[in-house]
mmCIF file of C-alpha atoms in Angstrom:
data_model
loop_
_atom_site.group_PDB
_atom_site.id
_atom_site.type_symbol
_atom_site.label_atom_id
_atom_site.label_comp_id
_atom_site.label_asym_id
_atom_site.label_seq_id
_atom_site.Cartn_x
_atom_site.Cartn_y
_atom_site.Cartn_z
ATOM 1 C CA GLN A 25 76.319 102.997 117.760
ATOM 2 C CA LYS A 26 78.429 106.248 118.064
ATOM 3 C CA GLU A 27 77.073 108.570 115.369
ATOM 4 C CA VAL A 28 78.249 111.639 113.671
ATOM 5 C CA GLU A 29 75.346 113.490 111.914
ATOM 6 C CA GLN A 30 75.731 115.978 109.291
ATOM 7 C CA ASN A 31 72.939 117.394 106.578
ATOM 8 C CA SER A 32 74.276 115.941 103.237
ATOM 9 C CA GLY A 33 73.285 118.919 101.306
ATOM 10 C CA PRO A 34 73.961 120.464 98.955
ATOM 11 C CA LEU A 35 74.486 123.537 100.323
ATOM 12 C CA SER A 36 74.861 126.498 97.883
ATOM 13 C CA VAL A 37 76.229 129.768 98.733
ATOM 14 C CA PRO A 38 77.384 132.805 96.341
ATOM 15 C CA GLU A 39 80.892 133.500 95.951
ATOM 16 C CA GLY A 40 81.825 135.655 98.762
ATOM 17 C CA ALA A 41 79.427 134.697 101.343
ATOM 18 C CA ILE A 42 80.011 132.924 104.496
ATOM 19 C CA ALA A 43 79.223 129.050 104.375
ATOM 20 C CA SER A 44 78.003 127.428 107.695
ATOM 21 C CA LEU A 45 78.343 123.668 108.015
ATOM 22 C CA ASN A 46 76.860 121.871 111.065
ATOM 23 C CA CYS A 47 77.738 118.719 112.892
ATOM 24 C CA THR A 48 76.094 116.747 115.810
ATOM 25 C CA TYR A 49 77.702 113.860 117.582
ATOM 26 C CA SER A 50 75.967 111.170 119.876
ATOM 27 C CA ASP A 51 79.266 110.061 122.168
ATOM 28 C CA ARG A 52 79.337 112.419 125.203
ATOM 29 C CA VAL A 53 83.054 111.358 125.822
ATOM 30 C CA SER A 54 84.171 112.653 122.547
ATOM 31 C CA GLN A 55 87.312 114.683 123.038
ATOM 32 C CA SER A 56 88.739 115.500 119.550
ATOM 33 C CA PHE A 57 86.983 116.919 116.451
ATOM 34 C CA PHE A 58 87.999 117.407 113.143
ATOM 35 C CA TRP A 59 86.816 118.955 109.767
ATOM 36 C CA TYR A 60 88.160 117.480 106.600
ATOM 37 C CA ARG A 61 87.531 118.335 102.925
ATOM 38 C CA GLN A 62 87.029 115.835 100.306
ATOM 39 C CA TYR A 63 87.120 116.955 96.605
ATOM 40 C CA SER A 64 85.325 114.148 94.393
ATOM 41 C CA GLY A 65 87.598 111.139 93.898
ATOM 42 C CA LYS A 66 90.217 112.345 96.251
ATOM 43 C CA SER A 67 91.241 111.697 99.792
ATOM 44 C CA PRO A 68 90.001 113.755 102.875
ATOM 45 C CA GLU A 69 92.108 116.622 103.685
ATOM 46 C CA LEU A 70 92.359 118.068 107.248
ATOM 47 C CA ILE A 71 91.612 121.568 107.493
ATOM 48 C CA MET A 72 90.585 122.149 111.182
ATOM 49 C CA SER A 73 90.921 120.307 114.603
ATOM 50 C CA ILE A 74 89.313 121.517 117.681
ATOM 51 C CA TYR A 75 89.524 120.065 121.270
ATOM 52 C CA SER A 76 87.919 122.618 123.500
ATOM 53 C CA ASN A 77 84.752 124.620 123.720
ATOM 54 C CA GLY A 78 84.707 127.920 121.810
ATOM 55 C CA ASP A 79 85.850 128.988 118.453
ATOM 56 C CA LYS A 80 89.197 128.432 116.687
ATOM 57 C CA GLU A 81 90.232 130.434 113.927
ATOM 58 C CA ASP A 82 92.576 129.627 111.054
ATOM 59 C CA GLY A 83 92.506 131.987 107.946
ATOM 60 C CA ARG A 84 88.884 131.914 106.594
ATOM 61 C CA PHE A 85 88.132 129.027 108.410
ATOM 62 C CA THR A 86 86.385 129.098 111.996
ATOM 63 C CA ALA A 87 85.498 125.854 113.923
ATOM 64 C CA GLN A 88 83.105 125.924 116.633
ATOM 65 C CA LEU A 89 82.589 123.387 119.488
ATOM 66 C CA ASN A 90 79.985 123.273 122.040
ATOM 67 C CA LYS A 91 80.204 119.907 123.972
ATOM 68 C CA ALA A 92 77.148 120.627 126.058
ATOM 69 C CA SER A 93 74.914 120.490 122.949
ATOM 70 C CA GLN A 94 77.172 117.952 121.097
ATOM 71 C CA TYR A 95 77.720 120.223 118.348
ATOM 72 C CA VAL A 96 80.503 121.366 116.176
ATOM 73 C CA SER A 97 80.352 123.938 113.297
ATOM 74 C CA LEU A 98 82.433 125.161 110.512
ATOM 75 C CA LEU A 99 82.392 128.636 109.053
ATOM 76 C CA ILE A 100 84.207 129.313 105.738
ATOM 77 C CA ARG A 101 84.256 133.052 105.350
ATOM 78 C CA ASP A 102 84.595 134.653 101.711
ATOM 79 C CA SER A 103 83.782 131.458 100.165
ATOM 80 C CA GLN A 104 85.499 130.902 96.816
ATOM 81 C CA PRO A 105 84.541 128.313 94.225
ATOM 82 C CA SER A 106 87.691 126.428 95.049
ATOM 83 C CA ASP A 107 85.789 125.687 98.097
ATOM 84 C CA SER A 108 83.187 123.503 96.713
ATOM 85 C CA ALA A 109 83.784 120.070 97.935
ATOM 86 C CA THR A 110 82.313 117.719 100.436
ATOM 87 C CA TYR A 111 82.778 118.714 103.948
ATOM 88 C CA LEU A 112 83.618 115.802 106.502
ATOM 89 C CA CYS A 113 83.101 115.913 110.315
ATOM 90 C CA ALA A 114 85.142 113.477 112.261
ATOM 91 C CA VAL A 115 84.841 112.750 116.008
ATOM 92 C CA ARG A 116 87.563 110.961 118.193
ATOM 93 C CA ALA A 117 86.104 109.491 121.408
ATOM 94 C CA GLY A 118 89.332 109.965 123.594
ATOM 95 C CA SER A 119 92.617 111.681 123.755
ATOM 96 C CA GLY A 120 94.630 108.478 122.831
ATOM 97 C CA GLY A 121 96.147 108.768 119.341
ATOM 98 C CA TYR A 122 94.990 105.078 118.657
ATOM 99 C CA GLN A 123 91.424 105.710 118.982
ATOM 100 C CA LYS A 124 89.377 105.559 115.808
ATOM 101 C CA VAL A 125 87.853 108.639 114.174
ATOM 102 C CA THR A 126 84.239 108.401 113.257
ATOM 103 C CA PHE A 127 83.080 110.310 110.205
ATOM 104 C CA GLY A 128 79.803 111.673 109.324
ATOM 105 C CA THR A 129 78.434 111.377 105.820
ATOM 106 C CA GLY A 130 79.795 114.772 104.669
ATOM 107 C CA THR A 131 77.952 118.123 103.515
ATOM 108 C CA LYS A 132 78.410 118.834 99.957
ATOM 109 C CA LEU A 133 79.136 122.668 99.486
ATOM 110 C CA GLN A 134 78.679 124.315 96.176
ATOM 111 C CA VAL A 135 80.202 128.047 95.812
ATOM 112 C CA ILE A 136 78.236 129.737 92.986
ATOM 113 C CA PRO A 137 80.277 132.292 91.105
ATOM 114 C CA GLU B 23 105.862 118.672 103.368
ATOM 115 C CA PRO B 24 105.526 115.345 104.703
ATOM 116 C CA GLU B 25 102.788 113.269 103.225
ATOM 117 C CA VAL B 26 101.344 109.522 103.539
ATOM 118 C CA THR B 27 101.866 107.746 100.208
ATOM 119 C CA GLN B 28 99.879 104.944 99.073
ATOM 120 C CA THR B 29 100.518 102.295 96.256
ATOM 121 C CA PRO B 30 99.187 101.341 94.008
ATOM 122 C CA SER B 31 96.430 104.038 93.245
ATOM 123 C CA HIS B 32 94.217 101.653 91.548
ATOM 124 C CA GLN B 33 94.255 97.693 91.772
ATOM 125 C CA VAL B 34 91.842 95.515 89.764
ATOM 126 C CA THR B 35 91.517 92.051 90.944
ATOM 127 C CA GLN B 36 89.398 89.072 90.461
ATOM 128 C CA MET B 37 87.103 87.836 93.222
ATOM 129 C CA GLY B 38 88.677 85.448 95.630
ATOM 130 C CA GLN B 39 92.089 86.739 94.999
ATOM 131 C CA GLU B 40 94.510 88.114 97.597
ATOM 132 C CA VAL B 41 95.454 91.867 97.260
ATOM 133 C CA ILE B 42 98.162 93.685 99.231
ATOM 134 C CA LEU B 43 97.596 97.522 99.590
ATOM 135 C CA ARG B 44 100.673 99.461 100.675
ATOM 136 C CA CYS B 45 101.462 102.778 102.392
ATOM 137 C CA VAL B 46 104.260 104.324 103.731
ATOM 138 C CA PRO B 47 103.141 106.780 106.677
ATOM 139 C CA ILE B 48 104.695 110.002 107.788
ATOM 140 C CA SER B 49 108.019 109.260 108.965
ATOM 141 C CA ASN B 50 107.789 110.499 112.738
ATOM 142 C CA HIS B 51 104.385 109.280 113.205
ATOM 143 C CA LEU B 52 103.322 106.541 115.738
ATOM 144 C CA TYR B 53 99.905 105.660 114.789
ATOM 145 C CA PHE B 54 98.708 104.214 111.823
ATOM 146 C CA TYR B 55 95.104 103.494 110.250
ATOM 147 C CA TRP B 56 92.984 102.171 107.414
ATOM 148 C CA TYR B 57 89.776 103.348 106.353
ATOM 149 C CA ARG B 58 87.716 102.580 103.375
ATOM 150 C CA GLN B 59 85.042 104.222 101.463
ATOM 151 C CA ILE B 60 82.584 102.635 99.321
ATOM 152 C CA LEU B 61 81.573 104.780 96.445
ATOM 153 C CA GLY B 62 79.020 107.436 97.663
ATOM 154 C CA GLN B 63 79.334 106.227 101.195
ATOM 155 C CA LYS B 64 80.981 107.683 104.291
ATOM 156 C CA VAL B 65 84.528 106.986 105.319
ATOM 157 C CA GLU B 66 84.669 103.931 107.393
ATOM 158 C CA PHE B 67 87.462 103.200 110.037
ATOM 159 C CA LEU B 68 88.916 99.463 109.751
ATOM 160 C CA VAL B 69 91.823 99.259 112.127
ATOM 161 C CA SER B 70 94.438 101.105 114.029
ATOM 162 C CA PHE B 71 97.869 100.011 114.711
ATOM 163 C CA TYR B 72 100.362 101.143 117.001
ATOM 164 C CA ASN B 73 103.610 99.704 118.485
ATOM 165 C CA ASN B 74 103.592 96.836 116.144
ATOM 166 C CA GLU B 75 100.021 95.583 117.036
ATOM 167 C CA ILE B 76 96.416 96.115 116.441
ATOM 168 C CA SER B 77 95.127 98.558 118.706
ATOM 169 C CA GLU B 78 91.221 98.840 117.629
ATOM 170 C CA LYS B 79 89.443 97.440 114.876
ATOM 171 C CA SER B 80 85.995 97.640 113.599
ATOM 172 C CA GLU B 81 83.380 94.923 112.937
ATOM 173 C CA ILE B 82 84.385 95.316 109.047
ATOM 174 C CA PHE B 83 87.845 94.090 109.736
ATOM 175 C CA ASP B 84 87.260 90.326 109.889
ATOM 176 C CA ASP B 85 89.357 87.529 109.394
ATOM 177 C CA GLN B 86 90.062 88.289 105.679
ATOM 178 C CA PHE B 87 91.778 91.154 106.630
ATOM 179 C CA SER B 88 95.265 91.777 108.083
ATOM 180 C CA VAL B 89 97.891 94.436 108.533
ATOM 181 C CA GLU B 90 101.553 94.400 108.892
ATOM 182 C CA ARG B 91 104.616 96.796 109.447
ATOM 183 C CA PRO B 92 107.229 94.764 107.566
ATOM 184 C CA ASP B 93 109.783 97.101 107.944
ATOM 185 C CA GLY B 94 110.364 100.661 109.563
ATOM 186 C CA SER B 95 108.540 102.617 106.811
ATOM 187 C CA ASN B 96 105.861 100.371 105.170
ATOM 188 C CA PHE B 97 102.400 99.626 106.482
ATOM 189 C CA THR B 98 100.288 97.158 104.619
ATOM 190 C CA LEU B 99 96.680 95.954 104.522
ATOM 191 C CA LYS B 100 96.098 92.212 102.980
ATOM 192 C CA ILE B 101 92.881 91.024 101.958
ATOM 193 C CA ARG B 102 93.103 87.453 101.760
ATOM 194 C CA SER B 103 90.067 86.350 99.516
ATOM 195 C CA THR B 104 88.434 89.374 97.801
ATOM 196 C CA LYS B 105 84.841 89.590 97.540
ATOM 197 C CA LEU B 106 82.705 92.187 95.200
ATOM 198 C CA GLU B 107 81.773 93.998 98.299
ATOM 199 C CA ASP B 108 85.206 94.654 98.986
ATOM 200 C CA SER B 109 85.392 97.349 96.030
ATOM 201 C CA ALA B 110 85.943 100.509 97.598
ATOM 202 C CA MET B 111 88.735 103.392 97.920
ATOM 203 C CA TYR B 112 91.270 102.372 100.735
ATOM 204 C CA PHE B 113 92.730 105.204 102.737
ATOM 205 C CA CYS B 114 95.848 104.782 104.709
ATOM 206 C CA ALA B 115 96.278 107.613 107.654
ATOM 207 C CA SER B 116 98.908 108.173 110.209
ATOM 208 C CA SER B 117 99.107 110.602 113.074
ATOM 209 C CA LEU B 118 101.851 111.602 115.384
ATOM 210 C CA GLY B 119 99.463 110.783 118.606
ATOM 211 C CA ARG B 120 101.337 112.606 121.190
ATOM 212 C CA GLY B 121 99.329 115.368 123.381
ATOM 213 C CA ASP B 122 97.103 117.286 121.109
ATOM 214 C CA SER B 123 98.592 116.077 117.996
ATOM 215 C CA THR B 124 96.063 113.566 117.077
ATOM 216 C CA GLU B 125 95.129 114.705 113.751
ATOM 217 C CA ALA B 126 95.265 111.991 111.261
ATOM 218 C CA PHE B 127 96.610 112.773 107.614
ATOM 219 C CA PHE B 128 95.461 110.712 104.907
ATOM 220 C CA GLY B 129 97.166 109.183 102.011
ATOM 221 C CA GLN B 130 95.568 109.469 98.455
ATOM 222 C CA GLY B 131 93.992 106.082 98.461
ATOM 223 C CA THR B 132 94.045 103.093 96.496
ATOM 224 C CA ARG B 133 90.885 102.381 94.532
ATOM 225 C CA LEU B 134 90.269 98.580 94.949
ATOM 226 C CA THR B 135 87.949 97.149 91.921
ATOM 227 C CA VAL B 136 87.060 93.475 92.662
ATOM 228 C CA VAL B 137 85.488 91.620 89.330
#
């Protein structure tokens, strides 16, 4: 069973702080990694993708991947109340677009004004 | 900005009835997916579809489920005889699927309630 594990939270951070969200995965052949944001009652919204080891930055978001440790993380700098949502880590086993993406249960982030 | 659209947004059906959930993927995307999310639980993969055939399906996607691309734009999920446990949010997604462009973009979902 291929698993994607996340701490369910809630993770509470004050406004302006850095939020750090973590994810581990069990399938060593995983190739593609995604972070989605999901507001309550809404659909997952893609915010970051990362495919190779290291860091990838996009605005206030930085994704970090360590394939040797089977670990992927998301940093949100200057957290805003509007960032309060559930963050889903998602993993695809291979490079083919047809292959399914496996989601973690999500980490609920609360940004306190 | 292109987006995946789903209809209806909410569907209520009686147990044992057939339902069809509809999706219009992003126009140049090649791969299409259905996922579901039972309230309070994680997003679960149902099926992926490419080149007019199923490319992968999960154990959830049993004989009660089917998918179809009836024309060049629509992608449908049919549940033949709904059960109470089919109540969930159903998400359609699509991806371009070439090279590194494997990101899947989700529609707004259809909330299915089986009574």
